Coordinates of C-alpha atoms in Angstrom, one line a residue:
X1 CA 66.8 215.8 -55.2
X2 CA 64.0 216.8 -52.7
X3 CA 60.7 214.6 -52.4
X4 CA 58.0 217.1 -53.0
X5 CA 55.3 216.8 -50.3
X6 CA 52.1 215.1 -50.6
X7 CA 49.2 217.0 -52.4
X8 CA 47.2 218.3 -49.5
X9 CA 43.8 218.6 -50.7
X10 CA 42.1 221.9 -50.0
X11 CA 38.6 222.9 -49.2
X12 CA 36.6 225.3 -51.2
X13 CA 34.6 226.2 -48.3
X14 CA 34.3 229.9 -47.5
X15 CA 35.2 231.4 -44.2
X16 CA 32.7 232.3 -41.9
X17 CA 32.9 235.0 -39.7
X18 CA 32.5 233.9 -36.5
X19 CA 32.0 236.5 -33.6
X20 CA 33.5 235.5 -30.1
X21 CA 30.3 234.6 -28.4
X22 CA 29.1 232.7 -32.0
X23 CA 27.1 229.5 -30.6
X24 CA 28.8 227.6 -32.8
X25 CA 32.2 228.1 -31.1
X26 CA 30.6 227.7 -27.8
X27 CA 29.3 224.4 -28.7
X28 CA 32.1 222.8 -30.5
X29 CA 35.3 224.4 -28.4
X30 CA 34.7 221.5 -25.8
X31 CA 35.3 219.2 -28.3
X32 CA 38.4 221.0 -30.2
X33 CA 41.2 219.2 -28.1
X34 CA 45.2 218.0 -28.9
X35 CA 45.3 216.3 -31.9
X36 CA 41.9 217.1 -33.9
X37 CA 42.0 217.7 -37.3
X38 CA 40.3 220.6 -38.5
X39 CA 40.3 222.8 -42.1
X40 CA 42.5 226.2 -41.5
X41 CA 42.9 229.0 -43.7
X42 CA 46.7 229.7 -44.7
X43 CA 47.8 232.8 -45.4
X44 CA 50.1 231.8 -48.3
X45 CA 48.2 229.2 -49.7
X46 CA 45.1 231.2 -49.9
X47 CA 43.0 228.3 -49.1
X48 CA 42.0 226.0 -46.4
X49 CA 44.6 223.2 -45.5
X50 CA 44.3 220.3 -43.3
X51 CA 45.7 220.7 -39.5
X52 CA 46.2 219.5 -36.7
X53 CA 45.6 221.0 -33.4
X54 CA 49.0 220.5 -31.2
X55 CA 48.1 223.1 -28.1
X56 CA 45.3 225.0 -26.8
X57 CA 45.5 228.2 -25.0
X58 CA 43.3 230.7 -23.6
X59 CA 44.5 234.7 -23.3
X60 CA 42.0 237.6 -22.1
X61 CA 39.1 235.1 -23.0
X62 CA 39.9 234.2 -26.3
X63 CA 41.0 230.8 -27.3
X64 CA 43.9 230.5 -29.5
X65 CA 45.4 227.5 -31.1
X66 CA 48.9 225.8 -32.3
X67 CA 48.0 224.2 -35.4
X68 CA 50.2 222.3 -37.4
X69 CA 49.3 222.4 -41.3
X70 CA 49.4 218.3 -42.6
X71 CA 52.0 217.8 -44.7
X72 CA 54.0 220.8 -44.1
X73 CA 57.3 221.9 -42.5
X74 CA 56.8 222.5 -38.7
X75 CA 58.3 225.9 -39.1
X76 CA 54.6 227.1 -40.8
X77 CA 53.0 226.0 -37.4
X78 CA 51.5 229.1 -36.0
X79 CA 49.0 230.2 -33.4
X80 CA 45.3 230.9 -35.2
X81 CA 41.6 231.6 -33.7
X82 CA 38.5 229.6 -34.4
X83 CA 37.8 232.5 -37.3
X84 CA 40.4 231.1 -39.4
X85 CA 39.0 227.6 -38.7
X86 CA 36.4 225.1 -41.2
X87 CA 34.5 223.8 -37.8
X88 CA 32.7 222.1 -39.9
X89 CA 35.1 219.5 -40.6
X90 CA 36.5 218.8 -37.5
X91 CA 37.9 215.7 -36.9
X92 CA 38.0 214.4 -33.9
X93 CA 42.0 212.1 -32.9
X94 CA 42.3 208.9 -34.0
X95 CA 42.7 206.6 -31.1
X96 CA 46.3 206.2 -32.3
X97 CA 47.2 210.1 -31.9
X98 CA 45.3 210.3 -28.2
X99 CA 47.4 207.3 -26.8
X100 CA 50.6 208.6 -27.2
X101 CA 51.3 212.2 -27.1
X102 CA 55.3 211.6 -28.6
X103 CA 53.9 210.5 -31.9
X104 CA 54.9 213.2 -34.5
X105 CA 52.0 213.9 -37.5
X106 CA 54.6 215.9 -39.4
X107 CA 55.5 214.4 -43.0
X108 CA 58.4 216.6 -43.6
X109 CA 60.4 217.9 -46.9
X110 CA 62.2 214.8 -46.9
X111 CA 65.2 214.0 -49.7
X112 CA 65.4 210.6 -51.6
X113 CA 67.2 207.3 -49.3
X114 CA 70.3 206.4 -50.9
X115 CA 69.0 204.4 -53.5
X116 CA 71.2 203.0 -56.5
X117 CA 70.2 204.7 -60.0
X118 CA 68.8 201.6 -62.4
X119 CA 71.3 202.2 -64.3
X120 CA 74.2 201.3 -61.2
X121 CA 72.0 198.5 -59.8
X122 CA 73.2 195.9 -62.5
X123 CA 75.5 193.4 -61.0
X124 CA 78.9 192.7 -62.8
X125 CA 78.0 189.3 -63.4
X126 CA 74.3 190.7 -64.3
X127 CA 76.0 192.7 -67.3
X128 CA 78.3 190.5 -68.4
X129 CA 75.9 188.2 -69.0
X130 CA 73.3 190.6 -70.9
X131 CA 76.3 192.1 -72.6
X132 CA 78.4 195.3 -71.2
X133 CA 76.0 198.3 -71.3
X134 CA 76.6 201.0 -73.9
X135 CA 78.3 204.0 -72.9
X136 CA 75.8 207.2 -74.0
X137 CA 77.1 208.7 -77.2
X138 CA 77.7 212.5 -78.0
X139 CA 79.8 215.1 -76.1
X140 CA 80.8 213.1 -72.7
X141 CA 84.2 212.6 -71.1
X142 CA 84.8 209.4 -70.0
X143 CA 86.7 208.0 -66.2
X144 CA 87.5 204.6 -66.1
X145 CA 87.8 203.4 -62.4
X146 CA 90.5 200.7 -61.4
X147 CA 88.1 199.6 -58.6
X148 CA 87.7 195.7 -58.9
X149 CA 83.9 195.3 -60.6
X150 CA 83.0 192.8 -58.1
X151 CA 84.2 195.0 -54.8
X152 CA 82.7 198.2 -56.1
X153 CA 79.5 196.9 -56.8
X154 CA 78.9 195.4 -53.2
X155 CA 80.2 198.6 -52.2
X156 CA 77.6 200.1 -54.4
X157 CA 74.5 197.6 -53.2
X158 CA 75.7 198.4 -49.5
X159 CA 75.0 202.2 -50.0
X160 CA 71.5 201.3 -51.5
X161 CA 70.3 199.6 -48.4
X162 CA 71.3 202.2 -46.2
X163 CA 68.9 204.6 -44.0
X164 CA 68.0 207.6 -45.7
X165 CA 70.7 210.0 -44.4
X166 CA 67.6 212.4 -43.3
X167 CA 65.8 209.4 -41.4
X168 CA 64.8 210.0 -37.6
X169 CA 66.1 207.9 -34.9
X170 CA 64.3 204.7 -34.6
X171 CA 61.7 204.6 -31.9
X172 CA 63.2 202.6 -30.0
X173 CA 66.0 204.0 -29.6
X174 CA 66.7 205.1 -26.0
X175 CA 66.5 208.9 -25.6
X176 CA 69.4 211.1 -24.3
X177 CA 69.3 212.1 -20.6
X178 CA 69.3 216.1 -20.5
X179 CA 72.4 216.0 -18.1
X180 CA 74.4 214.8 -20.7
X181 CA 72.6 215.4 -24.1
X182 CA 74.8 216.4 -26.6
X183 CA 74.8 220.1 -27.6
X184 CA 75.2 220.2 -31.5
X185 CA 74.4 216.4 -32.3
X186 CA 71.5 216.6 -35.3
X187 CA 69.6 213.7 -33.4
X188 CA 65.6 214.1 -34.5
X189 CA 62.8 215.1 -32.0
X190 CA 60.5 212.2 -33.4
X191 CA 60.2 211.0 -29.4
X192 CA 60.4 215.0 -28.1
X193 CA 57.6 216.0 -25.6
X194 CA 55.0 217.8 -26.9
X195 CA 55.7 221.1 -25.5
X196 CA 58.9 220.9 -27.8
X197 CA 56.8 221.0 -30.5
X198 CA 54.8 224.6 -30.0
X199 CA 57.1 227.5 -30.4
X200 CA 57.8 229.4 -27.7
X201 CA 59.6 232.7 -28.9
X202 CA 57.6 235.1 -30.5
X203 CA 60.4 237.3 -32.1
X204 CA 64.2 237.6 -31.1
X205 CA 66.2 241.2 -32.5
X206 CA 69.5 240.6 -33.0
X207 CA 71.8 243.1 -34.7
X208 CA 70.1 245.0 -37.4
X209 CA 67.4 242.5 -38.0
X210 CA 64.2 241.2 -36.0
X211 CA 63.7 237.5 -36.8
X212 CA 60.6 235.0 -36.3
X213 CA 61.6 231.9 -34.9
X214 CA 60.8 228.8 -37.0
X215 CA 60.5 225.9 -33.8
X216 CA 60.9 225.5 -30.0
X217 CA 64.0 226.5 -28.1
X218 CA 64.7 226.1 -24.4
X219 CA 65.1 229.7 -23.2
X220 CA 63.9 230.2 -19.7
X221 CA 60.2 230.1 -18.9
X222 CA 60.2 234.0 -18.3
X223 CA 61.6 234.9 -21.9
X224 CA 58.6 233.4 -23.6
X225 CA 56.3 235.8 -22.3
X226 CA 58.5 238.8 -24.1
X227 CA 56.8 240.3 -27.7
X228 CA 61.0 240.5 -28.3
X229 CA 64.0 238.4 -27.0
X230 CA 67.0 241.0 -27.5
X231 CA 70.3 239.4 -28.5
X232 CA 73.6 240.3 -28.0
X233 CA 75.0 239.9 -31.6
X234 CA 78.7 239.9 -29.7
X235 CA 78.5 237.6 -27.0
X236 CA 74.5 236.7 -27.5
X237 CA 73.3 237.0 -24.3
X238 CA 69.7 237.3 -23.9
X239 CA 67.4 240.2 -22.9
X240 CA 63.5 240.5 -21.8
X241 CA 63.6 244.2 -23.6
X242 CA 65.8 246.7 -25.1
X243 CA 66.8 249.0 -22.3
X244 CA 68.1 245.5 -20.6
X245 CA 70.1 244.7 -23.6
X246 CA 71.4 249.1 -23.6
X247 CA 72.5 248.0 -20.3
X248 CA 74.2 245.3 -21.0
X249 CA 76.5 247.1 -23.7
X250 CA 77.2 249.4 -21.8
X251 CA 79.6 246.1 -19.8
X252 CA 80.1 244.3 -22.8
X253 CA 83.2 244.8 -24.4
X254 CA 83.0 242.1 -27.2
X255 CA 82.5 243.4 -30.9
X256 CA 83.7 240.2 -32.3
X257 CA 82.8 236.5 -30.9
X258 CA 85.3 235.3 -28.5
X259 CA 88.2 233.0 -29.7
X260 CA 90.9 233.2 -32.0
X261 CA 89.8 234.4 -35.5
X262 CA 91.1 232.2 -37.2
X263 CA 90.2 233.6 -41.0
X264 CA 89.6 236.7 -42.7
X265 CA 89.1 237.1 -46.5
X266 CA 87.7 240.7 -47.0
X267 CA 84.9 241.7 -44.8
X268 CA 84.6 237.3 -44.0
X269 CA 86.2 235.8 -40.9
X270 CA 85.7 232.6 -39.0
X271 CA 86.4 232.6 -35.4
X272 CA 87.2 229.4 -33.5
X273 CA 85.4 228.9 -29.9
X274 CA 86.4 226.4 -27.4
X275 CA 83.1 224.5 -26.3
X276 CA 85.1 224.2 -22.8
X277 CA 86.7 227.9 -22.3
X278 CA 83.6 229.4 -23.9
X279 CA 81.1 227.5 -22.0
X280 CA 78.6 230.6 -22.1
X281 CA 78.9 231.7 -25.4
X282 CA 78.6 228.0 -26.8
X283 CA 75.6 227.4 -24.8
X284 CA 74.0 230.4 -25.8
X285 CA 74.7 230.1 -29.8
X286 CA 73.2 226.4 -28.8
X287 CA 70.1 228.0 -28.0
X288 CA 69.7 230.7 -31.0
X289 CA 70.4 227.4 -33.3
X290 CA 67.3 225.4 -31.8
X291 CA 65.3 228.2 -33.0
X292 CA 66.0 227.6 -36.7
X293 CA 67.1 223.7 -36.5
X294 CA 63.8 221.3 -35.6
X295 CA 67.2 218.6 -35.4
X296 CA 68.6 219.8 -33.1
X297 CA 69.4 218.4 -29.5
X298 CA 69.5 220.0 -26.0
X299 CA 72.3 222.4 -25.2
X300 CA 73.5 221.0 -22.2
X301 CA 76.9 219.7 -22.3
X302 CA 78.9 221.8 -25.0
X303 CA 82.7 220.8 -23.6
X304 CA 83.2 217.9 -26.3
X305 CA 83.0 220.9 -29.9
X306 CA 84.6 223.4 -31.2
X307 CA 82.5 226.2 -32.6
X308 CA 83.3 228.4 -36.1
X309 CA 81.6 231.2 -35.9
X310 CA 81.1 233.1 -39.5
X311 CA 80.8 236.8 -39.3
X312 CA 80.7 239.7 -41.8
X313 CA 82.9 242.8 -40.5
X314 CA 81.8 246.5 -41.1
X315 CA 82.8 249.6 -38.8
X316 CA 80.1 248.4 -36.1
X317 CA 81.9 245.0 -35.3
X318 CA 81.9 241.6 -36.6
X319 CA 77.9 240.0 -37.0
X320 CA 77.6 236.7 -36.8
X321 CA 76.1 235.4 -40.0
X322 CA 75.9 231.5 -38.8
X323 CA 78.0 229.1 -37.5
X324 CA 79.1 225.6 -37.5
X325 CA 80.5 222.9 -34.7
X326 CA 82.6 219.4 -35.1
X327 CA 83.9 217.3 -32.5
X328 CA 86.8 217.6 -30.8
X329 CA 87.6 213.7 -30.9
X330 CA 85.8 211.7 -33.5
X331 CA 85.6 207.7 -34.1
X332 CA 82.9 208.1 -37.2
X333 CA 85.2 210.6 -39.1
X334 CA 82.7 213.5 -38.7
X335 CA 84.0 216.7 -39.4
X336 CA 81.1 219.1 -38.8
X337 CA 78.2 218.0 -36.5
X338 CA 76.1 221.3 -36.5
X339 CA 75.3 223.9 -39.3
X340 CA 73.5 227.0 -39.2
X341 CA 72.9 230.2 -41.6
X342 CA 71.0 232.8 -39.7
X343 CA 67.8 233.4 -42.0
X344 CA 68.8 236.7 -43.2
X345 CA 71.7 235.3 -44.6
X346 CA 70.4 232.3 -46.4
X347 CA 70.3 231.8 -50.6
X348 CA 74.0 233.8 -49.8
X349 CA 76.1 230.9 -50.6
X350 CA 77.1 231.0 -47.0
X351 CA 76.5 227.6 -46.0
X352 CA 78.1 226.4 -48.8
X353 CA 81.0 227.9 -47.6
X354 CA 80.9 226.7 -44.7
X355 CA 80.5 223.4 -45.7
X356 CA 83.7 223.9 -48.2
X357 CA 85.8 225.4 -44.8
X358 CA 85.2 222.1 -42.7
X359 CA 86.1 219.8 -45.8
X360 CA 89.5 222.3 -45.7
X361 CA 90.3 221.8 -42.0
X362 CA 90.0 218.2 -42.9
X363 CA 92.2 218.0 -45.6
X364 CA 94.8 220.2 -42.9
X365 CA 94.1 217.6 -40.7
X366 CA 95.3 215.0 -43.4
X367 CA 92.0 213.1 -42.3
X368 CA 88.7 212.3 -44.7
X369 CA 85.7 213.7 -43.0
X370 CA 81.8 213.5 -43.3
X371 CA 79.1 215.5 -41.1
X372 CA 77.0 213.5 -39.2
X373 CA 74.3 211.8 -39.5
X374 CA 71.2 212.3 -40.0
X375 CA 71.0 215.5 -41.9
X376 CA 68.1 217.9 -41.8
X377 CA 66.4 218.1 -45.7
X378 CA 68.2 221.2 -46.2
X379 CA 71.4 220.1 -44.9
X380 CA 71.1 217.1 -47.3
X381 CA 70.5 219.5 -49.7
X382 CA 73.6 221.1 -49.5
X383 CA 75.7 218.7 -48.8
X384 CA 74.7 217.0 -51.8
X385 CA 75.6 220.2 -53.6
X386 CA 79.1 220.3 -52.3
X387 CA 79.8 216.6 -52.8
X388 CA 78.8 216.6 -56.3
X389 CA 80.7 219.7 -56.8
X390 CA 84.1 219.1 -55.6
X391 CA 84.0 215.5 -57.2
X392 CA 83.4 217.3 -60.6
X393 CA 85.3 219.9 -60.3
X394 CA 88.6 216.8 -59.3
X395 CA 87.5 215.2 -61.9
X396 CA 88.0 218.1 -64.4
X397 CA 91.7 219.0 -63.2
X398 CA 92.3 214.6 -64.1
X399 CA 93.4 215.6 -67.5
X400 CA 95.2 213.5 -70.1
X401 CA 98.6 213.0 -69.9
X402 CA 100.5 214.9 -72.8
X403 CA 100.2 213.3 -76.4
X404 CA 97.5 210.9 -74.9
X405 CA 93.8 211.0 -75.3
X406 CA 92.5 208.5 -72.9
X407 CA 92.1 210.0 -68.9
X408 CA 94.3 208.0 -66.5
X409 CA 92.3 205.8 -64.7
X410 CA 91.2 206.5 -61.1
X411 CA 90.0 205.0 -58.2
X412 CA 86.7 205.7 -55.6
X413 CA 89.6 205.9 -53.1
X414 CA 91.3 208.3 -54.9
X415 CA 88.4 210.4 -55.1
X416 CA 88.1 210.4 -51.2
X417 CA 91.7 211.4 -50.6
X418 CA 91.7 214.1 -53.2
X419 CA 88.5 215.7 -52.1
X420 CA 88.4 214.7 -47.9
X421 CA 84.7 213.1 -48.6
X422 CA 84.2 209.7 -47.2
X423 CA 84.0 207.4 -49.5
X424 CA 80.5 206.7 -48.7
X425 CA 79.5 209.9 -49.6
X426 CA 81.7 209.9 -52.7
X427 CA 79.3 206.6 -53.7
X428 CA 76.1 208.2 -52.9
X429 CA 77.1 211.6 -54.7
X430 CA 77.7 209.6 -57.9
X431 CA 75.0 207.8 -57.9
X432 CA 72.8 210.9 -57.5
X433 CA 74.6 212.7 -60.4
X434 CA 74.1 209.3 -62.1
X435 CA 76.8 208.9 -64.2
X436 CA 78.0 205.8 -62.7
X437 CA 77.9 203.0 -65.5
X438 CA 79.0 199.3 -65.8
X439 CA 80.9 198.8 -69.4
X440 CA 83.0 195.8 -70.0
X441 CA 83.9 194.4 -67.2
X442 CA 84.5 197.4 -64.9
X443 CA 82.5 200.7 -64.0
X444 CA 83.2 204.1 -65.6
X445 CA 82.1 207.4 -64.4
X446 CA 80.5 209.0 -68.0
X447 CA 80.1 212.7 -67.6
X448 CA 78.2 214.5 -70.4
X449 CA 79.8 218.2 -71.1
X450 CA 76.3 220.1 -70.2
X451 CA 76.8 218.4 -66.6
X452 CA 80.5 219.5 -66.2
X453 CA 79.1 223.3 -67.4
X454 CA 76.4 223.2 -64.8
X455 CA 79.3 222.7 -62.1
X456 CA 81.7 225.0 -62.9
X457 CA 82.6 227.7 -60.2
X458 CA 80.0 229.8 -60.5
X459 CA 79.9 230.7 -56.7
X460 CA 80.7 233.9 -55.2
X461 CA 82.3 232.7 -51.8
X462 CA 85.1 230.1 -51.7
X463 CA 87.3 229.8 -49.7
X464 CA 90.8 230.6 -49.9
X465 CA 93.6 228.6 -47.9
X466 CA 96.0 230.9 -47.9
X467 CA 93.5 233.8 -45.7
X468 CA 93.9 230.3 -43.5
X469 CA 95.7 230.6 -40.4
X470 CA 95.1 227.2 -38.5
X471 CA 96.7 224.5 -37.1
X472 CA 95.4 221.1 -36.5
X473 CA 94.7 219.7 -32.9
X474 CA 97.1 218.1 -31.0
X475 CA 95.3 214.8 -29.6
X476 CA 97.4 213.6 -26.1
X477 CA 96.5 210.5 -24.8
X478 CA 96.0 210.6 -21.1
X479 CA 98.4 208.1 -18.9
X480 CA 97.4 206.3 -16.3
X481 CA 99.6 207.9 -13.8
X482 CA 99.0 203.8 -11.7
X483 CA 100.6 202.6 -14.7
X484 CA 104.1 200.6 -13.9
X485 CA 106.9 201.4 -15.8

């Protein structure tokens, strides 16, 4: 479930032209600085919205500026003239914006914290008290979990007072040091400088498609000033303009991504990348992901992941439709720490798929995974999906042993080994499908049949194991070579 934004109030007021040497401008552009608030006309609202001004510029004489629309996702943020501008109503910053320039004003598509439905929150000794809460009548199969009442439901009120699994790091959290910032963590930019926040790629063209970036990327200074970045869609190495990047073809050989492919179902394969062996081709899909992901850390230090790279094949090579990484060694479990479909891939099913192949190395592995934390809203969106999905789907191949009626009885554990999904996340996807109940003395998961229809495999992509040709990690311990025998 995603939390709608706020309802921005718009502003009837008509647009005024305004000519460059308008005294109006001249007069009030001293006083347009970082961080007023000021009416904007958006395109796709048809309508003035409230914004922000995040960075001022001036090219050829004409002022141009970053505005970030109030309650809106920071990939609308766009470069606009004073035309487009209510001047009117601008607002000058509050005193709280001006002091600090690492505040963030952006109130983002955000999902729901992991909150208990009202219907889970009920203690066992709550309900057994008020008398054991009826089961919903009609059509619905019923799973009776062995799970002591008592254990699950702490279990259950421990979830509910966890972080939202979208919230930023806390302020005060001490920020990463670029020499060793993580390349694929999902860490928010809530303390990120405010040149992070302006994008600095126009357009990048890679393979068959040009793409507008949606946020900030660290590509070198002299890149920013290109209408186009040319990609490499093979190796993704970056070029100021398109007789560079004929050049550069003409010496590179790739027509697949480096690494062992590792996959191939049709015209789908995943190749595997060493973060170490492939230091330039990690660090450069690093920085193609930071123009898509506003979650997404520096690129710096890439050794510690793996990379799966997900391309579609045709007689012109294989093109990278998006990507995700996972640690190499992980205490927290997490099995994917990075996720990206390239935008003219998206509402494919892709990462869905994606998701579904890291939850199947997992289960290789013989280990229970979960990505980490926090998610992006999208990410939490799918994820979400895929949890609710694979539990469902578990729970319809638990049939009735023959001449019973009743469904054996199951465990949350049991759950978590049969689909890989933390346990965690096995909670916080029941209690989102809300069929969690309390009856009798113990909990029971009560599906209704329209719920169980709305999961069924409806999905193009899945993936097949046997297409799988993968074998897990071999972790070594390194000796002390000091050490007496």
């Amino acid at each position: 479930m995603v939390t709608e934004p706020a309802p921005t109030k718009l502003t009837d007021t008509p647009l005024e032209p305004i000519g460059p040497l308008d005294t109006k401008v001249v007069q009030c552009l001293p006083k347009m600085t970082e961080g007023c608030l000021v009416p904007v006309y958006m395109d796709i609202q048809q309508a003035f919205v409230p914004a922000e001004i995040v960075s001022i510029r001036e090219i050829n004489g004409v002022h141009e500026f970053y505005i970030h629309y109030v309650n809106y996702n920071r990939r609308l943020d766009e470069w606009v003239t004073v035309d487009r501008m209510n001047l009117k109503e601008l607002t000058p910053p509050s005193s709280s914006s001006s002091s600090s320039n690492n505040i963030s004003h952006e109130i983002p598509v955000t999902s729901l914290p992991r909150t208990v439905q009202p219907s889970t929150t009920t203690t066992a000794a709550a309900a057994a008290a008020s008398g054991a809460a009826e089961l919903p009548l009609g059509n619905t199969t019923t799973f009776f979990l062995s799970d002591d009442a008592d254990s699950l439901n702490s279990d259950l009120s421990r979830a509910a007072t966890l972080p939202s699994l979208t919230d930023p790091l806390p302020a005060t959290a001490t920020p990463i040091a670029p020499t060793i910032a993580r390349g694929n963590g999902n860490a928010h930019h809530s303390g990120a400088h405010s040149i992070t926040k302006v994008k600095n790629i126009n357009m990048i063209h890679l393979g068959r498609y040009f793409i507008k970036p949606w946020y900030f990327s660290p590509y070198p200074e002299e890149f920013t000033a290109s209408s186009v970045v040319y990609i490499c869609e093979f190796c993704l190495k970056y070029c100021k303009d398109v007789e560079a990047l004929k050049r550069h073809r003409t010496k590179c050989t790739l027509f697949h991504p480096p690494g062992n492919e590792i996959y191939r179902n049709g015209t789908i394969s995943f190749f595997e990348i060493d973060g170490r062996k492939n230091k330039s081709y990690a660090h450069n899909i690093c920085l193609l992901a930071k123009l898509f992901l506003d979650h997404k850390t520096l690129y710096y230090d890439t050794d510690p992941f793996m990379f799966y790279i997900l391309t579609e094949f045709d007689a012109q090579g294989f093109h990278i439709v998006g990507y995700f990484s996972k640690d190499k060694e992980s205490s927290e479990d997490y099995n994917l720490s990075c996720i990206l479909t390239l935008p003219p891939y998206q509402k494919k099913g892709y990462g869905h798929f994606m998701i579904e192949f890291s939850y199947t190395l997992s289960k290789l592995e013989g280990k229970i995974g979960t990505p980490e934390k926090p998610l992006s809203d999208l990410g939490l969106l799918s994820y979400r999906r895929y949890w609710s999905e694979a539990i469902l789907q578990t729970l319809l191949k638990h049939k009735p042993k023959d001449n019973e009626t009743d469904y054996p009885s199951l465990s949350i554990n049991d759950l978590s080994e049969m689909t890989a999904i933390k346990k965690e996340d096995v909670l916080a996807a029941l209690q989102n499908l809300n069929i969690i109940r309390y009856h009798q003395g113990s909990y029971v998961l009560s599906i209704p049949k329209d719920l169980f229809d709305s999961y069924q495999d409806k999905r193009r992509l899945r993936v097949d194991a046997k297409n799988l040709f993968w074998t897990p990690r071999v972790t070594t311990k390194s000796t002390n070579q000091f050490q007496s025998k």
